[in-house]
PDB file of C-alpha atoms and ligand atoms in Angstrom:
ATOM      1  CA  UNK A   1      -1.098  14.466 -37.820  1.00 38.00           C
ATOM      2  CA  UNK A   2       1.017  17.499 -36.539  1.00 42.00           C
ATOM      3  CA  UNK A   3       4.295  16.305 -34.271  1.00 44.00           C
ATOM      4  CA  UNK A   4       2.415  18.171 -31.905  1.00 42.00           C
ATOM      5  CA  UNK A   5      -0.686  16.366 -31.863  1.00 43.00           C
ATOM      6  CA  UNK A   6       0.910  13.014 -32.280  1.00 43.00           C
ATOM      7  CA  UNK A   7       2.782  13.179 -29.298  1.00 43.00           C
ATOM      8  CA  UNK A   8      -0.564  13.962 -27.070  1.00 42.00           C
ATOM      9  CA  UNK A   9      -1.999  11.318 -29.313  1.00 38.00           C
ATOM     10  CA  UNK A  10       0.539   8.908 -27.837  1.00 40.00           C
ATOM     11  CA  UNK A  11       1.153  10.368 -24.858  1.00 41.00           C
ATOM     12  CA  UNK A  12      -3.055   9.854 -23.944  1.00 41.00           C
ATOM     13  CA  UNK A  13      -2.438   6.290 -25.463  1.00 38.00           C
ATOM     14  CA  UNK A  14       0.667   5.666 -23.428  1.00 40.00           C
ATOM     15  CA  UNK A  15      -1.855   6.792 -20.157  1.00 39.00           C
ATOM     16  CA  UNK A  16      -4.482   4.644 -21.399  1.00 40.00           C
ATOM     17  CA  UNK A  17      -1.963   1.442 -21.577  1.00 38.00           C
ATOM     18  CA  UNK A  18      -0.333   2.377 -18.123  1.00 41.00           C
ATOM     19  CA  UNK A  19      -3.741   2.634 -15.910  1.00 41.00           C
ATOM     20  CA  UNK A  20      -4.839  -1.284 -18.465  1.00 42.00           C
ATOM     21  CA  UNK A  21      -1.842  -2.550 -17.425  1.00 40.00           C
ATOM     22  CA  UNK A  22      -0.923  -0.978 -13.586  1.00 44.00           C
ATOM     23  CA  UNK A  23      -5.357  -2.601 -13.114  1.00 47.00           C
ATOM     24  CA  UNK A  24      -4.496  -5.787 -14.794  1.00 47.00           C
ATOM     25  CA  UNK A  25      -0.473  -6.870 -14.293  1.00 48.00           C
ATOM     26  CA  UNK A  26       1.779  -5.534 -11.820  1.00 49.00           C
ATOM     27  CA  UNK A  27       4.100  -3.405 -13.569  1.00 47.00           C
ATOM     28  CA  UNK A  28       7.819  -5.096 -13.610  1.00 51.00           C
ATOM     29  CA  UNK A  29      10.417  -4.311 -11.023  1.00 55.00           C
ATOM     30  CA  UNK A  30      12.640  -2.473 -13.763  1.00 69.00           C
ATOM     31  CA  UNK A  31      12.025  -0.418 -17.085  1.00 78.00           C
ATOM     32  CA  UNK A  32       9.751   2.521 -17.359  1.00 89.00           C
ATOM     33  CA  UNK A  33       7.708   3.268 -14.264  1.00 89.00           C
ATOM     34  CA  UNK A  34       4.004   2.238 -15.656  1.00 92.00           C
ATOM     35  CA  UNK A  35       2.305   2.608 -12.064  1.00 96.00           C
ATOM     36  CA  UNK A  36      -0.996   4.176 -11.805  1.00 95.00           C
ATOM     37  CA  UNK A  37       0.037   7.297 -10.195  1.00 94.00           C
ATOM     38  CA  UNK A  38      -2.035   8.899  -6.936  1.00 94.00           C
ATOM     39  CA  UNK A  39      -2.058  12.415  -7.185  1.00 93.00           C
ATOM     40  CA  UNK A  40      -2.257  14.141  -3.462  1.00 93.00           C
ATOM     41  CA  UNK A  41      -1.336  17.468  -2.165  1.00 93.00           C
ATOM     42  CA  UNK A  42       1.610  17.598   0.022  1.00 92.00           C
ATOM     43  CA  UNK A  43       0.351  17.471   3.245  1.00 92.00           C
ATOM     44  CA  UNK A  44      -2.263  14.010   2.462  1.00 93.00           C
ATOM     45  CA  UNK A  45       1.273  12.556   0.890  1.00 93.00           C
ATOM     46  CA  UNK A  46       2.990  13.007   4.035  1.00 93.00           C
ATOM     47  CA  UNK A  47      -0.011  11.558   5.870  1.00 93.00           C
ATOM     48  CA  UNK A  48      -0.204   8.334   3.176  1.00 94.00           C
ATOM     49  CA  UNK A  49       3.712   7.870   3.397  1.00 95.00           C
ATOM     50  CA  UNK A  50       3.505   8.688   7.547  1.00 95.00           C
ATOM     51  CA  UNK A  51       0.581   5.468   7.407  1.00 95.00           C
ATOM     52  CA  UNK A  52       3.345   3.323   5.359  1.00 97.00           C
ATOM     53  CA  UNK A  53       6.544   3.734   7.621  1.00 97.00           C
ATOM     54  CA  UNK A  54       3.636   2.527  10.707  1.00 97.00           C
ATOM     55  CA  UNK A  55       2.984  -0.461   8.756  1.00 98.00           C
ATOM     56  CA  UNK A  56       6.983  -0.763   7.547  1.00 98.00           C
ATOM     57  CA  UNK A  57       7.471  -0.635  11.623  1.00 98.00           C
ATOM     58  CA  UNK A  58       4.846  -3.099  12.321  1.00 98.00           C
ATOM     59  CA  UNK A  59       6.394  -5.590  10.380  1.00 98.00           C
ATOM     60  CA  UNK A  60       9.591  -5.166  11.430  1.00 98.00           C
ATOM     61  CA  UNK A  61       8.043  -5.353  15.293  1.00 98.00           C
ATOM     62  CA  UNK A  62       6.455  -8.616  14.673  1.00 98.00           C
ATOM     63  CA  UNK A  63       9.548 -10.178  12.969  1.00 98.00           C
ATOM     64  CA  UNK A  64      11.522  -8.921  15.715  1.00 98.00           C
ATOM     65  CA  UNK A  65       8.812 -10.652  18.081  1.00 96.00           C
ATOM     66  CA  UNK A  66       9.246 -13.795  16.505  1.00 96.00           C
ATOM     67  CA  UNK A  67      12.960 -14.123  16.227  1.00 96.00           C
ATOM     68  CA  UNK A  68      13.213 -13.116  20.019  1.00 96.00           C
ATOM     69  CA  UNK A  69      10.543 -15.744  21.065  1.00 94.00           C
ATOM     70  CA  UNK A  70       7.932 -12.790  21.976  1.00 94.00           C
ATOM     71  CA  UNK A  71       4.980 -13.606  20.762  1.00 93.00           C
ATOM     72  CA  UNK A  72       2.692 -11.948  23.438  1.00 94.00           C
ATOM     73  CA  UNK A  73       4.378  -8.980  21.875  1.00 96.00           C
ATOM     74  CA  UNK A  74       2.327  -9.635  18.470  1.00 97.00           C
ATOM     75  CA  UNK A  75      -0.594  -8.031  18.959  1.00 97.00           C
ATOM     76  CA  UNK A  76       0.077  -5.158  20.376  1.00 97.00           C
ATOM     77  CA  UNK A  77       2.414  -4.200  16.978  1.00 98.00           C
ATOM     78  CA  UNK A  78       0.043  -5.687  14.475  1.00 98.00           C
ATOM     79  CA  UNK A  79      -2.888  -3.441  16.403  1.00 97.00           C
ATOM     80  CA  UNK A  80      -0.854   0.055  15.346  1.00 97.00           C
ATOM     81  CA  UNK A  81      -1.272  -0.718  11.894  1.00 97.00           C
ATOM     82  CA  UNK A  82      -5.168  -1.590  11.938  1.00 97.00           C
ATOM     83  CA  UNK A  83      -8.475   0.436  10.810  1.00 96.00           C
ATOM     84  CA  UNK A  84      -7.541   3.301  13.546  1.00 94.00           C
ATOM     85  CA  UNK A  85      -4.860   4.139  11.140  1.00 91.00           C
ATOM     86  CA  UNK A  86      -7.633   5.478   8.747  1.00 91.00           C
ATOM     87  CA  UNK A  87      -8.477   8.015  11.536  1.00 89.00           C
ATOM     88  CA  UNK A  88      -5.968  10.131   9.884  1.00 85.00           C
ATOM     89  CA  UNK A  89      -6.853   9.932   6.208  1.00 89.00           C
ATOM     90  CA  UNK A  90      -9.460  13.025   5.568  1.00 89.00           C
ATOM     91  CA  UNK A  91     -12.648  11.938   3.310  1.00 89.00           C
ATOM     92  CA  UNK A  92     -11.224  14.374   1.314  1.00 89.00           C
ATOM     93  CA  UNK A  93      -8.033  12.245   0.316  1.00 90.00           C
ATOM     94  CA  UNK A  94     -10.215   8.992   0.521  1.00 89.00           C
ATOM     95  CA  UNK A  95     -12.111  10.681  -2.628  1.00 90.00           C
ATOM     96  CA  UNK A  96      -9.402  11.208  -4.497  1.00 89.00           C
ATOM     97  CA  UNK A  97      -8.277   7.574  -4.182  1.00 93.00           C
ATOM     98  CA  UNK A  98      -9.181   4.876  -7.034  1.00 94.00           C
ATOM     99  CA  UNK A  99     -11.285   2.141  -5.835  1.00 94.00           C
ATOM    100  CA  UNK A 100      -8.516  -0.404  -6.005  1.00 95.00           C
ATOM    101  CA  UNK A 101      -6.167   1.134  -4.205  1.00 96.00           C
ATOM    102  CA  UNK A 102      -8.450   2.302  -1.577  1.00 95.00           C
ATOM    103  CA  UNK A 103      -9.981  -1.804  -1.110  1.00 95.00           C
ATOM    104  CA  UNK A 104      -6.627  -3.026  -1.047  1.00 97.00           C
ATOM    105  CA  UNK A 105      -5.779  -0.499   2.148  1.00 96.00           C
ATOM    106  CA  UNK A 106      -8.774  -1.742   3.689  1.00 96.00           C
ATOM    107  CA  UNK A 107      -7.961  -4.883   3.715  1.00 97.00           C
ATOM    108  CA  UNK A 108      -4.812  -4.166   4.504  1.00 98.00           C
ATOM    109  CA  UNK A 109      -5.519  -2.962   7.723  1.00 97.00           C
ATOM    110  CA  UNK A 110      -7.990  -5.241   8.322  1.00 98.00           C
ATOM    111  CA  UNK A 111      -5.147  -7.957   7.854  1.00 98.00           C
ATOM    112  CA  UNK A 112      -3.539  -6.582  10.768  1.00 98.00           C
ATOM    113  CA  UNK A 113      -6.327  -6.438  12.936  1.00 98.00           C
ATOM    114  CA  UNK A 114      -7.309 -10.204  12.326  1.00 97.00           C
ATOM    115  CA  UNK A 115      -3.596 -10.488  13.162  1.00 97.00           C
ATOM    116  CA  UNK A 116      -3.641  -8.768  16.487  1.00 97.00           C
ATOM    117  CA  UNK A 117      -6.883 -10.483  17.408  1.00 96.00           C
ATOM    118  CA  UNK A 118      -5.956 -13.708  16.546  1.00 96.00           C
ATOM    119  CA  UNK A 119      -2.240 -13.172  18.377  1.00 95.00           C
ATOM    120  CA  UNK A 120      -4.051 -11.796  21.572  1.00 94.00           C
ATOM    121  CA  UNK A 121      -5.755 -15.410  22.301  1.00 93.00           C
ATOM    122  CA  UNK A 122      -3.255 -17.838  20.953  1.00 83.00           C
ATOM    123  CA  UNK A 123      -1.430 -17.813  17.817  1.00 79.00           C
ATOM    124  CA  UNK A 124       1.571 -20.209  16.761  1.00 91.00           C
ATOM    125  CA  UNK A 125       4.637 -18.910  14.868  1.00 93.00           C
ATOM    126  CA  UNK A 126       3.621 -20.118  11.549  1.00 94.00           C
ATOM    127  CA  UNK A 127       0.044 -18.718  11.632  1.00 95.00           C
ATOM    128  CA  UNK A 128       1.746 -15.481  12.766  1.00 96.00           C
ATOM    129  CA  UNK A 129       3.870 -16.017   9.354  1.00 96.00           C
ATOM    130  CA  UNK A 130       1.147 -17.389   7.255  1.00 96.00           C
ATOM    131  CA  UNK A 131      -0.559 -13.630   8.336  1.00 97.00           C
ATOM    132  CA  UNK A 132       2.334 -11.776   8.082  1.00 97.00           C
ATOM    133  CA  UNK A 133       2.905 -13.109   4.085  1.00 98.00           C
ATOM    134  CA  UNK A 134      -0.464 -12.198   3.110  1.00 98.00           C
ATOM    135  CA  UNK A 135       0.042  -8.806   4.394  1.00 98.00           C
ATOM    136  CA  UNK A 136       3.210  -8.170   2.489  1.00 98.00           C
ATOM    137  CA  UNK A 137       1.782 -10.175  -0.314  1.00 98.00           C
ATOM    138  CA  UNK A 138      -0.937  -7.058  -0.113  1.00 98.00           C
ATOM    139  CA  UNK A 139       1.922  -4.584   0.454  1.00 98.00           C
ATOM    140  CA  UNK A 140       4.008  -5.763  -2.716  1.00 98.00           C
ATOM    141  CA  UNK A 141       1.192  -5.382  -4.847  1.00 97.00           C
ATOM    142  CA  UNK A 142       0.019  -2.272  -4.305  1.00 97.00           C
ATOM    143  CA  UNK A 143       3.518  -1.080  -5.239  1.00 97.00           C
ATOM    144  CA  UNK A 144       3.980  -2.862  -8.228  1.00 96.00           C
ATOM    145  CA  UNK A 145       0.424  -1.171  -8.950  1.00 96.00           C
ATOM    146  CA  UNK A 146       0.360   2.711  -7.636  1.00 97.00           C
ATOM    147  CA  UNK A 147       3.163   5.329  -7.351  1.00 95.00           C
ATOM    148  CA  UNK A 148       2.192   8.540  -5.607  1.00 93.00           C
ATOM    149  CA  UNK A 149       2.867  11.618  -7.241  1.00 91.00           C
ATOM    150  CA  UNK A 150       2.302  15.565  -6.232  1.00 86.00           C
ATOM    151  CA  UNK A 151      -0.145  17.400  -7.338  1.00 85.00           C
ATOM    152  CA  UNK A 152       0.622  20.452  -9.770  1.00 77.00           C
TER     153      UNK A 152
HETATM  154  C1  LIG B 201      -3.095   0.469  -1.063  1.00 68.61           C
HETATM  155  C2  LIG B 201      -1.755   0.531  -1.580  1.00 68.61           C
HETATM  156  C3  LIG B 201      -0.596   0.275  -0.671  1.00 68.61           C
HETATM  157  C4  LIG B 201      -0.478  -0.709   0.277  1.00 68.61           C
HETATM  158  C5  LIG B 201      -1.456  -1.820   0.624  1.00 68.61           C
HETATM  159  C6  LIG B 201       0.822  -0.526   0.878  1.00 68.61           C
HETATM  160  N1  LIG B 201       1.460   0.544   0.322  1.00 68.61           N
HETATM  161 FE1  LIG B 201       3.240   1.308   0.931  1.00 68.61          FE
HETATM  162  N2  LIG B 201       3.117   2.781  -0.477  1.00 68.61           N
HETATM  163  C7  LIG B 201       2.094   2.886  -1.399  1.00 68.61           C
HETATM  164  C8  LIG B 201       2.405   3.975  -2.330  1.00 68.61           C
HETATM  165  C9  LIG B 201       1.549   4.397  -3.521  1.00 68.61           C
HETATM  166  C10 LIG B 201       3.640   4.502  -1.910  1.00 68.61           C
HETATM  167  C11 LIG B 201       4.440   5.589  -2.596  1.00 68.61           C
HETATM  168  C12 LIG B 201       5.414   4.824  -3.479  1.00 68.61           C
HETATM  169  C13 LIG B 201       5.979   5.610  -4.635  1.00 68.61           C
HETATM  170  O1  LIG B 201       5.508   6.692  -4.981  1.00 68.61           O
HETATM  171  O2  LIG B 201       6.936   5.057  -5.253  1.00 68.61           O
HETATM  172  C14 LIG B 201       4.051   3.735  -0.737  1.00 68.61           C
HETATM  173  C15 LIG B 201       5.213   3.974  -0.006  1.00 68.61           C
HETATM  174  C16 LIG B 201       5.648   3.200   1.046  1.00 68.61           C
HETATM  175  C17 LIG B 201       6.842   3.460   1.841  1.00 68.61           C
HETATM  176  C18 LIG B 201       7.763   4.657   1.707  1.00 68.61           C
HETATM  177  C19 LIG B 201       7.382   5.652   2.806  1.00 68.61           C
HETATM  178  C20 LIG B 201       8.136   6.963   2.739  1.00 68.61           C
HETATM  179  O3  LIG B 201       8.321   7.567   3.801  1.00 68.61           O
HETATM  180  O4  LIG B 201       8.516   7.400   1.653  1.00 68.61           O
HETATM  181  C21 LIG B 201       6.951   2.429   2.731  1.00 68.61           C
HETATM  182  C22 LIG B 201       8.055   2.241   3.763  1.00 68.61           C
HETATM  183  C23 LIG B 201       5.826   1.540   2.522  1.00 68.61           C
HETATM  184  N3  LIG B 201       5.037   2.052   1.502  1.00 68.61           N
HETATM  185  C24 LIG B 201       5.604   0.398   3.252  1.00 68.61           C
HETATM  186  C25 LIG B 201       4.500  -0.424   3.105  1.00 68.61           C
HETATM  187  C26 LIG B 201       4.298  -1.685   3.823  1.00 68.61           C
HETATM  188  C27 LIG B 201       5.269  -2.317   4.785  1.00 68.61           C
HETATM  189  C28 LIG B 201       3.082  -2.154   3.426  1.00 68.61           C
HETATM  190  C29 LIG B 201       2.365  -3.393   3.863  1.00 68.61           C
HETATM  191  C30 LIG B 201       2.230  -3.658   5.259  1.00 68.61           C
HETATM  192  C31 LIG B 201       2.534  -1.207   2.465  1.00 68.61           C
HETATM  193  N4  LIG B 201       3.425  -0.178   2.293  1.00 68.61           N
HETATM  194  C32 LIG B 201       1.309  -1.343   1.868  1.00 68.61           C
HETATM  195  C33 LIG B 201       0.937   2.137  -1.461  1.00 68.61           C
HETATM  196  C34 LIG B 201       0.646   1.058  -0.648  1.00 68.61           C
END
């Protein structure tokens, strides 16, 4: 095998083991980056990472809630970061999404409206918690799984 043709050997192999291993194990924290990458024009980046710093707020809102003794505060936050969020992805983008990643947004947001209608009747601090670790638990492993990358 040409040098050539051995590095596209390994570099299709190297693909092959990242998208095995980014569907099957979180990739580690350090070391090479092995995440499945999402490939997405500029402008449907800036609308995925604008979606992330809403959810990055609304967990920041309902912590705050909680450590001021707020909770009627809750659901209002948790609301910002349900399904209407997905107003603002195009079908476009949502094609070019893999299946995982675009379940694990779902339910995501979905998360966070269970939250906001369970905090709008009555919910205690810990099942506000108990929600709120499942969401980051969901958070955390989509980015141990994906890394978004621009499109050439
Ligand atoms: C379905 C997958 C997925 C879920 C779920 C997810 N993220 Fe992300 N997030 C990503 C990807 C992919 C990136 C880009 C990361 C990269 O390229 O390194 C990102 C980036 C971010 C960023 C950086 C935004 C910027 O402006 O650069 C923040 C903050 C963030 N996510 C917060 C969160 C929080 C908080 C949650 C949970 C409430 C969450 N994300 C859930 C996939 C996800």
């Amino acid at each position: 095998m040409s040098a050539i043709r051995r590095r596209a050997f390994a570099s299709a192999m190297h693909c092959l083991t990242a998208i095995s291993i980014a569907s099957a194990f979180p990739a580690a924290a350090a070391g090479p980056d092995d995440r499945m990458p999402i490939v997405l024009d500029a402008s449907e980046r800036d609308v995925m990472l604008a979606g992330m710093r809403t959810y990055l707020e609304s967990v920041q809102g309902i912590v705050a809630a909680l450590a001021e003794n707020h909770p009627d505060q809750v659901a209002g936050i948790a609301a910002k970061s349900g399904a209407k969020l997905l107003q603002s992805v195009s079908p476009v983008t949502a094609a070019k999404l893999p299946l995982a990643f675009t379940s694990m947004s779902f339910d995501t947001h979905d998360k966070f409206d269970k939250l906001a209608a369970k905090a709008a009747k009555t919910a205690s601090r810990s099942d506000v918690l108990g929600d709120l670790r499942d969401i980051l638990g969901n958070c955390t492993s989509c980015h141990m799984s994906f890394r978004a990358v621009p499109a050439k």
